[in-house]
Short mmCIF file of N, CA and C in Angstrom, two decimals:
data_model
loop_
_atom_site.label_atom_id
_atom_site.label_comp_id
_atom_site.label_asym_id
_atom_site.label_seq_id
_atom_site.Cartn_x
_atom_site.Cartn_y
_atom_site.Cartn_z
N MET A 1 -46.79 -0.16 151.09
CA MET A 1 -48.11 0.20 150.63
C MET A 1 -48.25 -0.10 149.14
N ILE A 2 -47.34 0.43 148.34
CA ILE A 2 -47.42 0.15 146.91
C ILE A 2 -46.87 -1.24 146.63
N SER A 3 -45.73 -1.57 147.22
CA SER A 3 -45.12 -2.87 146.95
C SER A 3 -46.01 -4.01 147.42
N ALA A 4 -46.87 -3.77 148.42
CA ALA A 4 -47.79 -4.81 148.89
C ALA A 4 -48.84 -5.14 147.84
N GLN A 5 -49.04 -4.25 146.87
CA GLN A 5 -50.03 -4.48 145.82
C GLN A 5 -49.51 -5.41 144.73
N LYS A 6 -48.19 -5.54 144.62
CA LYS A 6 -47.62 -6.37 143.56
C LYS A 6 -48.08 -7.81 143.73
N GLU A 7 -48.53 -8.39 142.65
CA GLU A 7 -49.08 -9.75 142.57
C GLU A 7 -50.42 -9.88 143.29
N VAL A 8 -50.94 -8.79 143.83
CA VAL A 8 -52.28 -8.79 144.42
C VAL A 8 -53.19 -7.93 143.53
N GLU A 9 -52.80 -6.67 143.34
CA GLU A 9 -53.58 -5.74 142.51
C GLU A 9 -53.07 -5.71 141.07
N PHE A 10 -51.80 -6.00 140.88
CA PHE A 10 -51.23 -6.02 139.54
C PHE A 10 -50.13 -7.06 139.48
N ALA A 11 -49.84 -7.54 138.27
CA ALA A 11 -48.82 -8.57 138.08
C ALA A 11 -47.69 -8.02 137.22
N LYS A 12 -46.52 -8.54 137.46
CA LYS A 12 -45.30 -8.17 136.73
C LYS A 12 -45.12 -6.65 136.73
N SER A 13 -45.16 -6.01 135.58
CA SER A 13 -44.95 -4.56 135.51
C SER A 13 -46.20 -3.82 135.04
N ASP A 14 -47.36 -4.38 135.30
CA ASP A 14 -48.63 -3.76 134.89
C ASP A 14 -49.06 -2.71 135.91
N TYR A 15 -48.34 -1.59 135.93
CA TYR A 15 -48.55 -0.56 136.93
C TYR A 15 -49.86 0.21 136.75
N ASP A 16 -50.52 0.04 135.61
CA ASP A 16 -51.80 0.73 135.39
C ASP A 16 -52.86 0.29 136.38
N ASN A 17 -52.72 -0.88 136.94
CA ASN A 17 -53.71 -1.39 137.90
C ASN A 17 -53.38 -1.06 139.35
N LEU A 18 -52.37 -0.23 139.54
CA LEU A 18 -52.04 0.21 140.90
C LEU A 18 -53.23 0.94 141.51
N LYS A 19 -53.52 0.67 142.75
CA LYS A 19 -54.55 1.40 143.47
C LYS A 19 -53.90 2.62 144.12
N PRO A 20 -54.62 3.74 144.19
CA PRO A 20 -54.05 4.92 144.85
C PRO A 20 -53.70 4.64 146.31
N VAL A 21 -52.63 5.23 146.76
CA VAL A 21 -52.17 5.06 148.14
C VAL A 21 -52.11 6.43 148.80
N ARG A 22 -52.69 6.54 149.96
CA ARG A 22 -52.66 7.79 150.73
C ARG A 22 -52.07 7.48 152.10
N SER A 23 -51.08 8.22 152.45
CA SER A 23 -50.48 8.10 153.78
C SER A 23 -50.86 9.34 154.56
N ILE A 24 -51.55 9.15 155.67
CA ILE A 24 -52.02 10.29 156.46
C ILE A 24 -51.24 10.34 157.77
N TRP A 25 -50.62 11.47 158.02
CA TRP A 25 -49.85 11.70 159.23
C TRP A 25 -50.55 12.77 160.04
N ILE A 26 -50.81 12.48 161.31
CA ILE A 26 -51.39 13.48 162.20
C ILE A 26 -50.29 13.90 163.16
N CYS A 27 -49.89 15.17 163.06
CA CYS A 27 -48.83 15.72 163.90
C CYS A 27 -49.46 16.68 164.90
N MET A 28 -49.08 16.56 166.13
CA MET A 28 -49.69 17.37 167.19
C MET A 28 -48.67 18.37 167.73
N ASP A 29 -48.13 19.18 166.81
CA ASP A 29 -47.04 20.06 167.19
C ASP A 29 -47.23 21.51 166.76
N ALA A 30 -48.38 21.85 166.21
CA ALA A 30 -48.57 23.19 165.65
C ALA A 30 -48.83 24.22 166.75
N GLY A 31 -48.40 25.45 166.49
CA GLY A 31 -48.69 26.56 167.39
C GLY A 31 -50.17 26.95 167.28
N ASP A 32 -50.57 27.93 168.06
CA ASP A 32 -51.99 28.32 168.14
C ASP A 32 -52.61 28.66 166.78
N HIS A 33 -51.87 29.26 165.88
CA HIS A 33 -52.41 29.68 164.59
C HIS A 33 -51.71 28.96 163.43
N GLU A 34 -51.18 27.77 163.70
CA GLU A 34 -50.41 27.05 162.68
C GLU A 34 -51.05 25.74 162.26
N ASP A 35 -52.32 25.50 162.65
CA ASP A 35 -52.96 24.26 162.24
C ASP A 35 -53.08 24.25 160.72
N SER A 36 -52.89 23.08 160.11
CA SER A 36 -52.89 23.03 158.65
C SER A 36 -53.09 21.61 158.16
N ILE A 37 -53.45 21.52 156.89
CA ILE A 37 -53.51 20.24 156.19
C ILE A 37 -52.68 20.45 154.93
N ASN A 38 -51.67 19.61 154.76
CA ASN A 38 -50.76 19.74 153.62
C ASN A 38 -50.75 18.42 152.84
N ARG A 39 -50.82 18.55 151.52
CA ARG A 39 -50.77 17.37 150.66
C ARG A 39 -49.39 17.32 150.01
N ILE A 40 -48.81 16.14 150.01
CA ILE A 40 -47.51 15.93 149.39
C ILE A 40 -47.73 14.95 148.24
N ARG A 41 -47.22 15.29 147.08
CA ARG A 41 -47.44 14.43 145.93
C ARG A 41 -46.30 14.58 144.95
N PHE A 42 -46.23 13.65 144.02
CA PHE A 42 -45.25 13.74 142.96
C PHE A 42 -45.75 14.69 141.90
N VAL A 43 -44.85 15.51 141.39
CA VAL A 43 -45.16 16.42 140.30
C VAL A 43 -44.10 16.22 139.22
N GLN A 44 -44.55 16.09 137.99
CA GLN A 44 -43.62 15.91 136.89
C GLN A 44 -43.10 17.26 136.43
N ASP A 45 -41.79 17.35 136.26
CA ASP A 45 -41.17 18.56 135.77
C ASP A 45 -40.00 18.14 134.89
N THR A 46 -40.17 18.28 133.60
CA THR A 46 -39.12 17.88 132.67
C THR A 46 -38.00 18.93 132.71
N VAL A 47 -36.82 18.50 133.07
CA VAL A 47 -35.67 19.39 133.17
C VAL A 47 -34.93 19.46 131.83
N PHE A 48 -34.91 18.34 131.12
CA PHE A 48 -34.22 18.29 129.84
C PHE A 48 -34.92 17.27 128.95
N GLY A 49 -35.01 17.56 127.70
CA GLY A 49 -35.53 16.60 126.73
C GLY A 49 -37.04 16.62 126.59
N LYS A 50 -37.53 15.59 125.95
CA LYS A 50 -38.95 15.49 125.62
C LYS A 50 -39.78 15.13 126.86
N ASP A 51 -40.95 15.77 126.97
CA ASP A 51 -41.88 15.43 128.06
C ASP A 51 -42.39 14.01 127.88
N ILE A 52 -42.52 13.32 128.97
CA ILE A 52 -43.12 11.99 128.98
C ILE A 52 -44.37 12.09 129.84
N GLU A 53 -45.45 11.53 129.38
CA GLU A 53 -46.70 11.56 130.13
C GLU A 53 -46.73 10.39 131.12
N PHE A 54 -46.72 10.71 132.42
CA PHE A 54 -46.83 9.69 133.46
C PHE A 54 -48.28 9.68 133.94
N SER A 55 -49.02 8.69 133.54
CA SER A 55 -50.45 8.66 133.85
C SER A 55 -50.74 8.33 135.32
N ASN A 56 -49.84 7.67 135.98
CA ASN A 56 -50.09 7.23 137.37
C ASN A 56 -49.34 8.04 138.41
N ILE A 57 -48.89 9.21 138.03
CA ILE A 57 -48.04 9.99 138.94
C ILE A 57 -48.79 10.41 140.20
N ASN A 58 -50.10 10.50 140.15
CA ASN A 58 -50.89 10.94 141.30
C ASN A 58 -51.33 9.79 142.20
N LYS A 59 -50.84 8.58 141.96
CA LYS A 59 -51.28 7.42 142.74
C LYS A 59 -50.75 7.43 144.17
N VAL A 60 -49.65 8.12 144.40
CA VAL A 60 -49.05 8.15 145.73
C VAL A 60 -49.12 9.58 146.26
N GLN A 61 -49.77 9.73 147.38
CA GLN A 61 -49.87 11.05 148.00
C GLN A 61 -49.78 10.90 149.51
N GLY A 62 -49.30 11.94 150.12
CA GLY A 62 -49.25 11.99 151.57
C GLY A 62 -50.03 13.19 152.06
N ILE A 63 -50.65 13.04 153.20
CA ILE A 63 -51.39 14.13 153.82
C ILE A 63 -50.82 14.32 155.22
N ILE A 64 -50.46 15.55 155.54
CA ILE A 64 -49.99 15.87 156.89
C ILE A 64 -51.02 16.80 157.51
N ILE A 65 -51.60 16.36 158.61
CA ILE A 65 -52.58 17.17 159.34
C ILE A 65 -51.91 17.63 160.62
N ARG A 66 -51.72 18.94 160.75
CA ARG A 66 -51.05 19.48 161.93
C ARG A 66 -52.10 20.02 162.90
N LEU A 67 -52.18 19.39 164.07
CA LEU A 67 -53.08 19.84 165.12
C LEU A 67 -52.30 20.72 166.08
N ARG A 68 -53.02 21.62 166.74
CA ARG A 68 -52.37 22.53 167.67
C ARG A 68 -52.12 21.82 169.01
N SER A 69 -50.97 22.10 169.58
CA SER A 69 -50.61 21.46 170.84
C SER A 69 -51.26 22.16 172.03
N ASN A 70 -51.72 23.39 171.86
CA ASN A 70 -52.34 24.13 172.96
C ASN A 70 -53.82 23.74 173.05
N ILE A 71 -54.20 23.08 174.14
CA ILE A 71 -55.58 22.62 174.27
C ILE A 71 -56.55 23.77 174.48
N ASP A 72 -56.05 24.96 174.81
CA ASP A 72 -56.91 26.12 175.03
C ASP A 72 -57.03 27.01 173.80
N ALA A 73 -56.48 26.59 172.66
CA ALA A 73 -56.54 27.39 171.44
C ALA A 73 -57.99 27.49 170.96
N MET A 74 -58.29 28.58 170.26
CA MET A 74 -59.62 28.75 169.67
C MET A 74 -59.90 27.58 168.72
N GLU A 75 -61.19 27.27 168.52
CA GLU A 75 -61.53 26.18 167.61
C GLU A 75 -60.99 26.48 166.22
N SER A 76 -60.45 25.47 165.58
CA SER A 76 -59.89 25.62 164.24
C SER A 76 -60.96 26.06 163.25
N LYS A 77 -60.56 26.80 162.24
CA LYS A 77 -61.46 27.20 161.16
C LYS A 77 -61.73 26.04 160.21
N ASN A 78 -60.93 24.97 160.31
CA ASN A 78 -61.10 23.79 159.48
C ASN A 78 -61.87 22.73 160.28
N ALA A 79 -62.97 22.24 159.72
CA ALA A 79 -63.84 21.31 160.44
C ALA A 79 -63.12 20.00 160.79
N LEU A 80 -62.30 19.47 159.88
CA LEU A 80 -61.60 18.21 160.17
C LEU A 80 -60.63 18.39 161.33
N ILE A 81 -59.85 19.47 161.29
CA ILE A 81 -58.89 19.73 162.37
C ILE A 81 -59.62 19.94 163.69
N ALA A 82 -60.70 20.74 163.66
CA ALA A 82 -61.47 20.99 164.88
C ALA A 82 -62.00 19.68 165.46
N MET A 83 -62.50 18.80 164.59
CA MET A 83 -63.04 17.52 165.05
C MET A 83 -61.93 16.63 165.63
N LEU A 84 -60.79 16.56 164.96
CA LEU A 84 -59.68 15.75 165.47
C LEU A 84 -59.16 16.29 166.79
N GLU A 85 -59.06 17.61 166.91
CA GLU A 85 -58.59 18.20 168.17
C GLU A 85 -59.58 17.87 169.30
N GLU A 86 -60.86 17.91 168.99
CA GLU A 86 -61.88 17.55 169.99
C GLU A 86 -61.75 16.08 170.37
N LEU A 87 -61.57 15.25 169.38
CA LEU A 87 -61.47 13.81 169.59
C LEU A 87 -60.27 13.43 170.44
N LEU A 88 -59.17 14.16 170.28
CA LEU A 88 -57.93 13.79 170.97
C LEU A 88 -57.72 14.55 172.29
N LYS A 89 -58.72 15.30 172.72
CA LYS A 89 -58.62 15.98 174.02
C LYS A 89 -58.66 14.96 175.15
N ASN A 90 -58.10 15.34 176.27
CA ASN A 90 -58.11 14.48 177.46
C ASN A 90 -59.41 14.72 178.23
N GLU A 91 -60.50 14.17 177.71
CA GLU A 91 -61.81 14.31 178.33
C GLU A 91 -62.53 12.97 178.29
N PRO A 92 -63.54 12.81 179.14
CA PRO A 92 -64.30 11.56 179.13
C PRO A 92 -64.99 11.32 177.77
N VAL A 93 -65.15 10.06 177.41
CA VAL A 93 -65.73 9.68 176.13
C VAL A 93 -67.13 10.26 175.96
N ASP A 94 -67.94 10.26 177.01
CA ASP A 94 -69.31 10.76 176.91
C ASP A 94 -69.35 12.22 176.48
N ILE A 95 -68.46 13.03 177.02
CA ILE A 95 -68.40 14.45 176.65
C ILE A 95 -67.99 14.58 175.19
N LYS A 96 -67.01 13.77 174.76
CA LYS A 96 -66.57 13.80 173.36
C LYS A 96 -67.72 13.42 172.44
N LYS A 97 -68.45 12.36 172.79
CA LYS A 97 -69.58 11.92 171.96
C LYS A 97 -70.60 13.05 171.81
N GLN A 98 -70.92 13.69 172.91
CA GLN A 98 -71.91 14.77 172.89
C GLN A 98 -71.44 15.92 172.00
N ARG A 99 -70.18 16.35 172.18
CA ARG A 99 -69.67 17.47 171.39
C ARG A 99 -69.57 17.12 169.91
N LEU A 100 -69.12 15.90 169.61
CA LEU A 100 -69.01 15.50 168.20
C LEU A 100 -70.38 15.44 167.55
N SER A 101 -71.37 15.02 168.30
CA SER A 101 -72.74 14.96 167.78
C SER A 101 -73.32 16.36 167.60
N GLU A 102 -73.20 17.19 168.63
CA GLU A 102 -73.80 18.53 168.60
C GLU A 102 -73.03 19.50 167.71
N ASP A 103 -71.71 19.52 167.83
CA ASP A 103 -70.91 20.53 167.12
C ASP A 103 -70.57 20.14 165.68
N PHE A 104 -70.49 18.83 165.40
CA PHE A 104 -70.05 18.39 164.08
C PHE A 104 -71.09 17.54 163.35
N GLY A 105 -72.26 17.33 163.97
CA GLY A 105 -73.34 16.59 163.32
C GLY A 105 -73.05 15.12 163.13
N LEU A 106 -72.14 14.57 163.93
CA LEU A 106 -71.78 13.16 163.81
C LEU A 106 -72.89 12.31 164.45
N LYS A 107 -73.53 11.49 163.65
CA LYS A 107 -74.60 10.62 164.15
C LYS A 107 -73.96 9.39 164.78
N MET A 108 -74.31 9.13 166.03
CA MET A 108 -73.71 8.02 166.75
C MET A 108 -74.41 6.70 166.41
N SER A 109 -73.66 5.80 165.80
CA SER A 109 -74.13 4.44 165.56
C SER A 109 -73.23 3.52 166.39
N ILE A 110 -73.54 2.27 166.41
CA ILE A 110 -72.71 1.32 167.17
C ILE A 110 -71.29 1.31 166.60
N ASP A 111 -71.18 1.31 165.27
CA ASP A 111 -69.87 1.30 164.63
C ASP A 111 -69.09 2.58 164.94
N ILE A 112 -69.77 3.74 164.85
CA ILE A 112 -69.11 5.02 165.15
C ILE A 112 -68.68 5.06 166.61
N GLU A 113 -69.52 4.59 167.52
CA GLU A 113 -69.16 4.58 168.94
C GLU A 113 -67.95 3.69 169.20
N ARG A 114 -67.88 2.54 168.49
CA ARG A 114 -66.73 1.64 168.65
C ARG A 114 -65.46 2.33 168.16
N ARG A 115 -65.57 2.96 167.00
CA ARG A 115 -64.40 3.66 166.44
C ARG A 115 -64.00 4.85 167.32
N LEU A 116 -64.99 5.53 167.84
CA LEU A 116 -64.72 6.64 168.75
C LEU A 116 -63.99 6.14 169.99
N GLY A 117 -64.42 5.00 170.51
CA GLY A 117 -63.74 4.40 171.66
C GLY A 117 -62.29 4.08 171.35
N ASP A 118 -62.03 3.58 170.13
CA ASP A 118 -60.65 3.29 169.71
C ASP A 118 -59.82 4.57 169.68
N MET A 119 -60.40 5.64 169.11
CA MET A 119 -59.68 6.91 169.03
C MET A 119 -59.45 7.51 170.41
N CYS A 120 -60.43 7.35 171.30
CA CYS A 120 -60.26 7.86 172.67
C CYS A 120 -59.16 7.10 173.38
N ASN A 121 -59.08 5.79 173.13
CA ASN A 121 -57.98 5.01 173.68
C ASN A 121 -56.65 5.50 173.13
N LEU A 122 -56.63 5.84 171.84
CA LEU A 122 -55.41 6.39 171.23
C LEU A 122 -55.02 7.69 171.91
N SER A 123 -56.01 8.57 172.15
CA SER A 123 -55.67 9.84 172.78
C SER A 123 -55.13 9.61 174.19
N GLN A 124 -55.65 8.62 174.90
CA GLN A 124 -55.13 8.32 176.24
C GLN A 124 -53.71 7.78 176.16
N VAL A 125 -53.43 6.96 175.15
CA VAL A 125 -52.07 6.44 174.96
C VAL A 125 -51.11 7.61 174.70
N LEU A 126 -51.54 8.55 173.84
CA LEU A 126 -50.69 9.70 173.54
C LEU A 126 -50.43 10.54 174.79
N ILE A 127 -51.46 10.72 175.61
CA ILE A 127 -51.30 11.48 176.86
C ILE A 127 -50.35 10.74 177.79
N ASP A 128 -50.53 9.43 177.91
CA ASP A 128 -49.66 8.63 178.78
C ASP A 128 -48.21 8.70 178.32
N ARG A 129 -48.00 8.61 177.00
CA ARG A 129 -46.63 8.70 176.46
C ARG A 129 -46.02 10.06 176.78
N GLY A 130 -46.82 11.11 176.61
CA GLY A 130 -46.34 12.46 176.91
C GLY A 130 -45.93 12.58 178.36
N LEU A 131 -46.75 12.00 179.25
CA LEU A 131 -46.41 12.03 180.68
C LEU A 131 -45.13 11.26 180.95
N GLU A 132 -45.00 10.08 180.32
CA GLU A 132 -43.79 9.28 180.50
C GLU A 132 -42.56 10.05 180.03
N GLU A 133 -42.67 10.67 178.85
CA GLU A 133 -41.54 11.44 178.33
C GLU A 133 -41.20 12.60 179.25
N GLY A 134 -42.23 13.26 179.77
CA GLY A 134 -42.01 14.37 180.70
C GLY A 134 -41.31 13.91 181.96
N VAL A 135 -41.75 12.77 182.49
CA VAL A 135 -41.12 12.22 183.70
C VAL A 135 -39.67 11.85 183.41
N GLU A 136 -39.44 11.20 182.26
CA GLU A 136 -38.07 10.83 181.89
C GLU A 136 -37.17 12.06 181.79
N LYS A 137 -37.68 13.10 181.14
CA LYS A 137 -36.89 14.33 181.00
C LYS A 137 -36.63 14.96 182.36
N GLY A 138 -37.65 14.94 183.22
CA GLY A 138 -37.50 15.50 184.56
C GLY A 138 -36.47 14.74 185.37
N VAL A 139 -36.52 13.42 185.29
CA VAL A 139 -35.55 12.59 186.01
C VAL A 139 -34.15 12.86 185.48
N LYS A 140 -34.03 12.94 184.15
CA LYS A 140 -32.72 13.19 183.54
C LYS A 140 -32.15 14.53 184.00
N LYS A 141 -33.00 15.57 184.03
CA LYS A 141 -32.55 16.88 184.49
C LYS A 141 -32.17 16.83 185.97
N GLY A 142 -32.96 16.09 186.74
CA GLY A 142 -32.67 15.97 188.17
C GLY A 142 -31.33 15.28 188.41
N VAL A 143 -31.07 14.23 187.65
CA VAL A 143 -29.78 13.52 187.76
C VAL A 143 -28.66 14.45 187.33
N GLU A 144 -28.89 15.17 186.24
CA GLU A 144 -27.88 16.12 185.75
C GLU A 144 -27.56 17.16 186.82
N LYS A 145 -28.58 17.74 187.42
CA LYS A 145 -28.38 18.74 188.47
C LYS A 145 -27.66 18.12 189.66
N GLY A 146 -28.10 16.93 190.04
CA GLY A 146 -27.50 16.26 191.20
C GLY A 146 -26.01 16.03 191.01
N LYS A 147 -25.62 15.60 189.82
CA LYS A 147 -24.20 15.36 189.54
C LYS A 147 -23.40 16.67 189.60
N VAL A 148 -23.95 17.71 189.01
CA VAL A 148 -23.26 19.00 189.00
C VAL A 148 -23.07 19.51 190.42
N VAL A 149 -24.15 19.49 191.21
CA VAL A 149 -24.10 19.98 192.58
C VAL A 149 -23.12 19.15 193.41
N ALA A 150 -23.20 17.83 193.29
CA ALA A 150 -22.30 16.95 194.07
C ALA A 150 -20.84 17.22 193.72
N ARG A 151 -20.54 17.35 192.45
CA ARG A 151 -19.16 17.60 192.03
C ARG A 151 -18.68 18.97 192.53
N PHE A 152 -19.56 19.97 192.49
CA PHE A 152 -19.19 21.30 192.96
C PHE A 152 -18.93 21.26 194.47
N GLU A 153 -19.80 20.56 195.19
CA GLU A 153 -19.63 20.46 196.65
C GLU A 153 -18.40 19.65 197.03
N ASP A 154 -17.93 18.79 196.11
CA ASP A 154 -16.70 18.03 196.35
C ASP A 154 -15.45 18.84 196.00
N GLY A 155 -15.66 20.10 195.56
CA GLY A 155 -14.52 20.99 195.30
C GLY A 155 -14.07 21.03 193.86
N MET A 156 -14.79 20.39 192.96
CA MET A 156 -14.40 20.39 191.56
C MET A 156 -14.72 21.77 190.95
N ASN A 157 -13.82 22.26 190.06
CA ASN A 157 -14.08 23.57 189.44
C ASN A 157 -15.11 23.43 188.32
N ILE A 158 -15.68 24.56 187.93
CA ILE A 158 -16.80 24.58 186.99
C ILE A 158 -16.41 24.00 185.62
N GLU A 159 -15.22 24.31 185.12
CA GLU A 159 -14.80 23.81 183.82
C GLU A 159 -14.68 22.29 183.82
N THR A 160 -14.15 21.73 184.90
CA THR A 160 -14.01 20.28 185.01
C THR A 160 -15.38 19.62 185.12
N ILE A 161 -16.27 20.24 185.89
CA ILE A 161 -17.64 19.72 186.01
C ILE A 161 -18.29 19.69 184.62
N ALA A 162 -18.13 20.77 183.87
CA ALA A 162 -18.71 20.85 182.53
C ALA A 162 -18.16 19.74 181.65
N HIS A 163 -16.85 19.53 181.68
CA HIS A 163 -16.22 18.50 180.87
C HIS A 163 -16.72 17.11 181.26
N LYS A 164 -16.70 16.80 182.56
CA LYS A 164 -17.11 15.47 183.02
C LYS A 164 -18.61 15.22 182.81
N SER A 165 -19.41 16.27 182.88
CA SER A 165 -20.86 16.14 182.73
C SER A 165 -21.31 16.28 181.28
N GLN A 166 -20.37 16.60 180.39
CA GLN A 166 -20.67 16.84 178.98
C GLN A 166 -21.72 17.95 178.82
N LEU A 167 -21.53 19.02 179.61
CA LEU A 167 -22.39 20.20 179.57
C LEU A 167 -21.54 21.40 179.25
N SER A 168 -22.20 22.47 178.82
CA SER A 168 -21.45 23.71 178.60
C SER A 168 -21.17 24.35 179.97
N VAL A 169 -20.15 25.19 180.01
CA VAL A 169 -19.82 25.93 181.23
C VAL A 169 -21.02 26.78 181.65
N GLU A 170 -21.69 27.37 180.65
CA GLU A 170 -22.86 28.21 180.94
C GLU A 170 -23.98 27.41 181.61
N ARG A 171 -24.19 26.18 181.15
CA ARG A 171 -25.24 25.34 181.74
C ARG A 171 -24.88 24.97 183.18
N VAL A 172 -23.63 24.65 183.42
CA VAL A 172 -23.19 24.32 184.78
C VAL A 172 -23.40 25.52 185.69
N LYS A 173 -23.00 26.70 185.22
CA LYS A 173 -23.19 27.92 186.03
C LYS A 173 -24.67 28.17 186.30
N ALA A 174 -25.52 27.93 185.29
CA ALA A 174 -26.96 28.14 185.48
C ALA A 174 -27.52 27.21 186.56
N ILE A 175 -27.07 25.96 186.54
CA ILE A 175 -27.53 24.99 187.54
C ILE A 175 -27.08 25.43 188.93
N LEU A 176 -25.83 25.81 189.04
CA LEU A 176 -25.29 26.21 190.33
C LEU A 176 -25.98 27.49 190.85
N LYS A 177 -26.34 28.41 189.93
CA LYS A 177 -27.10 29.60 190.34
C LYS A 177 -28.48 29.22 190.80
N GLU A 178 -29.16 28.33 190.06
CA GLU A 178 -30.51 27.87 190.45
C GLU A 178 -30.49 27.26 191.85
N GLU A 179 -29.42 26.58 192.16
CA GLU A 179 -29.31 25.90 193.46
C GLU A 179 -28.76 26.84 194.54
N GLY A 180 -28.45 28.08 194.18
CA GLY A 180 -27.97 29.05 195.14
C GLY A 180 -26.54 28.83 195.60
N LEU A 181 -25.77 28.11 194.81
CA LEU A 181 -24.39 27.82 195.19
C LEU A 181 -23.40 28.86 194.67
N ILE A 182 -23.78 29.59 193.62
CA ILE A 182 -22.97 30.71 193.15
C ILE A 182 -23.91 31.86 192.82
N SER A 183 -23.34 33.04 192.68
CA SER A 183 -24.20 34.20 192.34
C SER A 183 -23.86 34.76 190.99
#
């Protein structure tokens, strides 16, 4: 971001012509009451010696926007977060357009509709990825259980099963209890 500006926005070491850079991260991992917007920036703090004035210290900043993962959470008290959560819901585009227009005063133009379509496609990609990850985890757990059960039914003891499966003894016992093979 900054290095891409060299020889475009400024030459050699003329850092005064640097354009501000903002990196925005949208994280979808917050609990019901943990939605937030956090700014990360450089702050000068002289630990020893004379203060030096850095005029461009605020040129690089990061913004982290944490959206809530619970789709049933109350609407956020922050308008940007509420709008992003609405935009990234798994709902038809027409419903999103209506809500964004009515609830957030977003006037629909051709450009806004195109951008909204892009964001809706992004939300579908995120949902699809989540489903894929869920399926992968489910398959992995199923294979894990299958190996444990098969080894137990072949007469292998729990400690050996744990060692061969790279699981804890407690996890092996939990699987075998779930399957009704031990009590």
